[in-house]
CSV table of N, CA and C in Angstrom, one decimal:
chain,number,residue,atom,x,y,z
A,255,MET,N,23.1,-6.5,17.4
A,255,MET,CA,23.4,-6.4,16.1
A,255,MET,C,24.2,-7.3,15.2
A,256,GLY,N,23.6,-8.1,14.2
A,256,GLY,CA,25.0,-8.3,13.3
A,256,GLY,C,25.1,-8.0,12.2
A,257,ILE,N,25.9,-8.7,11.7
A,257,ILE,CA,26.7,-7.5,10.4
A,257,ILE,C,26.0,-7.3,9.4
A,258,ILE,N,24.9,-8.5,9.5
A,258,ILE,CA,23.9,-8.0,8.4
A,258,ILE,C,22.8,-7.1,8.3
A,259,GLU,N,22.1,-7.2,9.9
A,259,GLU,CA,21.4,-6.1,10.1
A,259,GLU,C,22.0,-4.4,10.4
A,260,SER,N,23.3,-4.6,10.8
A,260,SER,CA,24.0,-3.5,10.7
A,260,SER,C,24.1,-3.0,9.7
A,261,GLN,N,24.7,-3.6,8.7
A,261,GLN,CA,24.5,-3.4,7.2
A,261,GLN,C,23.9,-2.5,6.3
A,262,ARG,N,22.3,-3.7,6.5
A,262,ARG,CA,20.7,-3.0,6.5
A,262,ARG,C,20.5,-1.5,7.0
A,263,ALA,N,21.3,-1.6,8.4
A,263,ALA,CA,20.5,-0.4,9.1
A,263,ALA,C,21.4,0.7,8.1
A,264,ALA,N,22.7,0.5,8.0
A,264,ALA,CA,23.6,1.7,7.2
A,264,ALA,C,22.8,2.0,5.9
A,265,THR,N,22.6,0.9,4.8
A,265,THR,CA,22.3,1.7,3.8
A,265,THR,C,20.8,2.1,4.1
A,266,ALA,N,19.9,1.8,5.0
A,266,ALA,CA,18.5,2.7,5.2
A,266,ALA,C,18.9,3.6,5.5
A,267,ARG,N,19.7,4.2,6.3
A,267,ARG,CA,20.5,5.2,6.7
A,267,ARG,C,20.6,6.5,5.8
A,268,TYR,N,21.6,5.8,4.9
A,268,TYR,CA,21.9,6.4,3.6
A,268,TYR,C,21.2,6.6,2.4
A,269,ASN,N,20.3,5.8,1.9
A,269,ASN,CA,18.8,5.8,1.5
A,269,ASN,C,18.2,7.2,1.7
A,270,LYS,N,18.0,6.9,2.8
A,270,LYS,CA,17.2,8.1,3.5
A,270,LYS,C,17.6,9.6,3.3
A,271,LYS,N,18.9,9.6,3.3
A,271,LYS,CA,19.6,10.9,3.5
A,271,LYS,C,20.3,11.1,1.8
A,272,THR,N,20.1,10.9,1.2
A,272,THR,CA,20.5,10.4,-0.5
A,272,THR,C,19.5,10.7,-1.1
A,273,TYR,N,18.5,10.2,-0.9
A,273,TYR,CA,17.5,10.2,-2.1
A,273,TYR,C,16.1,10.5,-1.4
A,274,ASP,N,15.2,11.1,-2.7
A,274,ASP,CA,13.9,11.2,-2.3
A,274,ASP,C,12.8,9.7,-2.6
A,275,ARG,N,11.7,9.5,-2.6
A,275,ARG,CA,11.0,8.4,-2.9
A,275,ARG,C,9.8,9.0,-3.4
A,276,ILE,N,9.2,8.5,-4.5
A,276,ILE,CA,8.0,8.5,-5.2
A,276,ILE,C,7.3,7.7,-5.1
A,277,GLU,N,6.0,7.8,-4.4
A,277,GLU,CA,5.1,6.1,-4.5
A,277,GLU,C,3.7,6.4,-5.9
A,278,ILE,N,4.2,5.2,-6.5
A,278,ILE,CA,3.0,5.2,-8.1
A,278,ILE,C,2.0,4.3,-7.8
A,279,PHE,N,1.0,5.0,-8.5
A,279,PHE,CA,0.0,3.4,-8.7
A,279,PHE,C,-0.2,3.2,-9.9
A,280,VAL,N,-0.4,1.6,-10.4
A,280,VAL,CA,-0.6,1.1,-11.3
A,280,VAL,C,-1.6,0.0,-11.4
A,281,ARG,N,-2.6,0.0,-12.5
A,281,ARG,CA,-3.5,-1.3,-12.3
A,281,ARG,C,-2.9,-2.8,-12.1
A,282,LYS,N,-3.8,-3.3,-11.3
A,282,LYS,CA,-3.0,-4.9,-11.1
A,282,LYS,C,-2.9,-5.2,-12.2
A,283,GLY,N,-1.3,-6.2,-12.2
A,283,GLY,CA,-0.7,-6.7,-13.2
A,283,GLY,C,0.3,-6.0,-14.0
A,284,LYS,N,0.2,-4.7,-14.0
A,284,LYS,CA,0.8,-3.9,-14.6
A,284,LYS,C,2.2,-3.7,-14.0
A,285,LYS,N,2.5,-3.4,-12.5
A,285,LYS,CA,3.6,-4.1,-11.9
A,285,LYS,C,4.4,-4.9,-12.7
A,286,GLN,N,3.8,-6.2,-12.9
A,286,GLN,CA,4.7,-7.4,-13.1
A,286,GLN,C,5.1,-7.2,-14.7
A,287,VAL,N,4.3,-6.1,-15.6
A,287,VAL,CA,4.6,-6.3,-17.2
A,287,VAL,C,5.8,-4.9,-17.2
A,288,ILE,N,5.8,-4.0,-16.0
A,288,ILE,CA,6.8,-3.3,-16.2
A,288,ILE,C,8.1,-3.3,-15.5
A,289,LYS,N,8.1,-4.6,-14.5
A,289,LYS,CA,9.5,-5.3,-14.2
A,289,LYS,C,10.2,-6.2,-14.9
A,290,ASP,N,9.1,-7.2,-15.7
A,290,ASP,CA,9.8,-8.2,-16.9
A,290,ASP,C,10.6,-7.2,-17.9
A,291,PHE,N,9.6,-6.0,-18.5
A,291,PHE,CA,10.0,-5.4,-19.5
A,291,PHE,C,11.3,-4.2,-19.3
A,292,ALA,N,11.4,-4.1,-17.9
A,292,ALA,CA,13.1,-3.5,-17.6
A,292,ALA,C,13.9,-4.6,-17.5
A,293,LYS,N,13.6,-5.5,-16.9
A,293,LYS,CA,14.6,-6.5,-16.7
A,293,LYS,C,15.0,-6.9,-18.6
A,294,LEU,N,14.1,-7.3,-19.4
A,294,LEU,CA,14.9,-7.1,-20.3
A,294,LEU,C,15.6,-6.2,-21.1
A,295,GLN,N,15.6,-4.9,-21.1
A,295,GLN,CA,16.2,-4.0,-21.2
A,295,GLN,C,17.7,-4.0,-20.3
A,296,GLY,N,17.6,-4.7,-19.6
A,296,GLY,CA,18.9,-4.9,-18.7
A,296,GLY,C,19.1,-4.2,-17.5
A,297,LEU,N,17.7,-3.6,-16.7
A,297,LEU,CA,18.0,-2.8,-16.3
A,297,LEU,C,16.8,-2.9,-14.9
A,298,SER,N,16.8,-2.2,-13.8
A,298,SER,CA,16.2,-2.5,-13.1
A,298,SER,C,15.0,-1.7,-13.2
A,299,THR,N,14.1,-2.1,-12.3
A,299,THR,CA,12.4,-1.6,-12.5
A,299,THR,C,12.9,0.2,-12.1
A,300,ASN,N,13.7,0.8,-11.1
A,300,ASN,CA,13.8,2.1,-10.6
A,300,ASN,C,14.5,2.5,-12.0
A,301,LYS,N,15.8,2.1,-12.2
A,301,LYS,CA,16.8,2.5,-13.3
A,301,LYS,C,15.8,2.7,-14.6
A,302,PHE,N,14.8,1.9,-15.0
A,302,PHE,CA,14.2,2.1,-16.2
A,302,PHE,C,13.2,3.4,-16.2
A,303,ILE,N,12.1,3.6,-14.7
A,303,ILE,CA,11.2,4.5,-14.5
A,303,ILE,C,12.3,5.4,-14.3
A,304,ASN,N,13.5,5.7,-13.6
A,304,ASN,CA,13.9,7.4,-13.9
A,304,ASN,C,14.5,7.4,-15.1
A,305,ASN,N,15.1,6.6,-15.8
A,305,ASN,CA,15.3,6.8,-17.3
A,305,ASN,C,14.0,7.0,-18.5
A,306,ALA,N,12.9,6.7,-18.2
A,306,ALA,CA,11.8,7.3,-19.0
A,306,ALA,C,11.6,8.6,-18.4
A,307,ILE,N,11.3,8.6,-17.1
A,307,ILE,CA,11.4,10.6,-16.7
A,307,ILE,C,12.4,11.3,-17.1
A,308,ASP,N,13.5,10.8,-17.2
A,308,ASP,CA,14.3,12.2,-17.8
A,308,ASP,C,14.4,12.4,-19.1
A,309,LYS,N,13.5,11.1,-19.7
A,309,LYS,CA,14.0,11.0,-21.2
A,309,LYS,C,12.8,12.0,-21.6
A,310,ALA,N,11.7,11.8,-21.2
A,310,ALA,CA,10.5,12.9,-21.3
A,310,ALA,C,10.6,14.2,-21.1
A,311,MET,N,11.2,14.4,-19.8
A,311,MET,CA,11.5,16.0,-19.3
A,311,MET,C,12.6,16.4,-20.3
A,312,ALA,N,13.4,15.7,-21.2
A,312,ALA,CA,14.6,16.2,-21.7
A,312,ALA,C,14.0,16.4,-23.3
A,313,GLU,N,13.1,15.7,-23.5
A,313,GLU,CA,12.0,16.0,-24.8
A,313,GLU,C,11.0,17.2,-24.7
A,314,GLN,N,10.8,17.3,-23.5
A,314,GLN,CA,9.9,18.4,-23.3
A,314,GLN,C,10.8,19.8,-23.0
A,315,GLU,N,12.2,19.7,-22.7
A,315,GLU,CA,13.0,21.1,-22.3
A,315,GLU,C,13.5,21.4,-24.0
A,316,GLU,N,13.6,20.2,-25.0
A,316,GLU,CA,13.8,20.1,-26.6
A,316,GLU,C,12.6,21.1,-27.4
A,317,ASP,N,11.7,20.8,-26.7
A,317,ASP,CA,10.1,21.5,-27.6
A,317,ASP,C,10.1,22.8,-26.7
A,318,ALA,N,10.5,23.2,-25.5
A,318,ALA,CA,10.0,24.5,-25.2
A,318,ALA,C,11.0,25.9,-26.1
């Protein structure tokens, strides 16, 4: 196993232990729109989606 492959495997083990995964479905073409919008905000798609979830949850808590 080369350095790149071993690093990839180590990263995969870390991610599996540290993060949960959520799969979402969007209409064809919307994925690219989301990716492009996130990039315009200077964010990864993942960070953009996480920020949107956090914001919605915070707003819900404020209303409660």
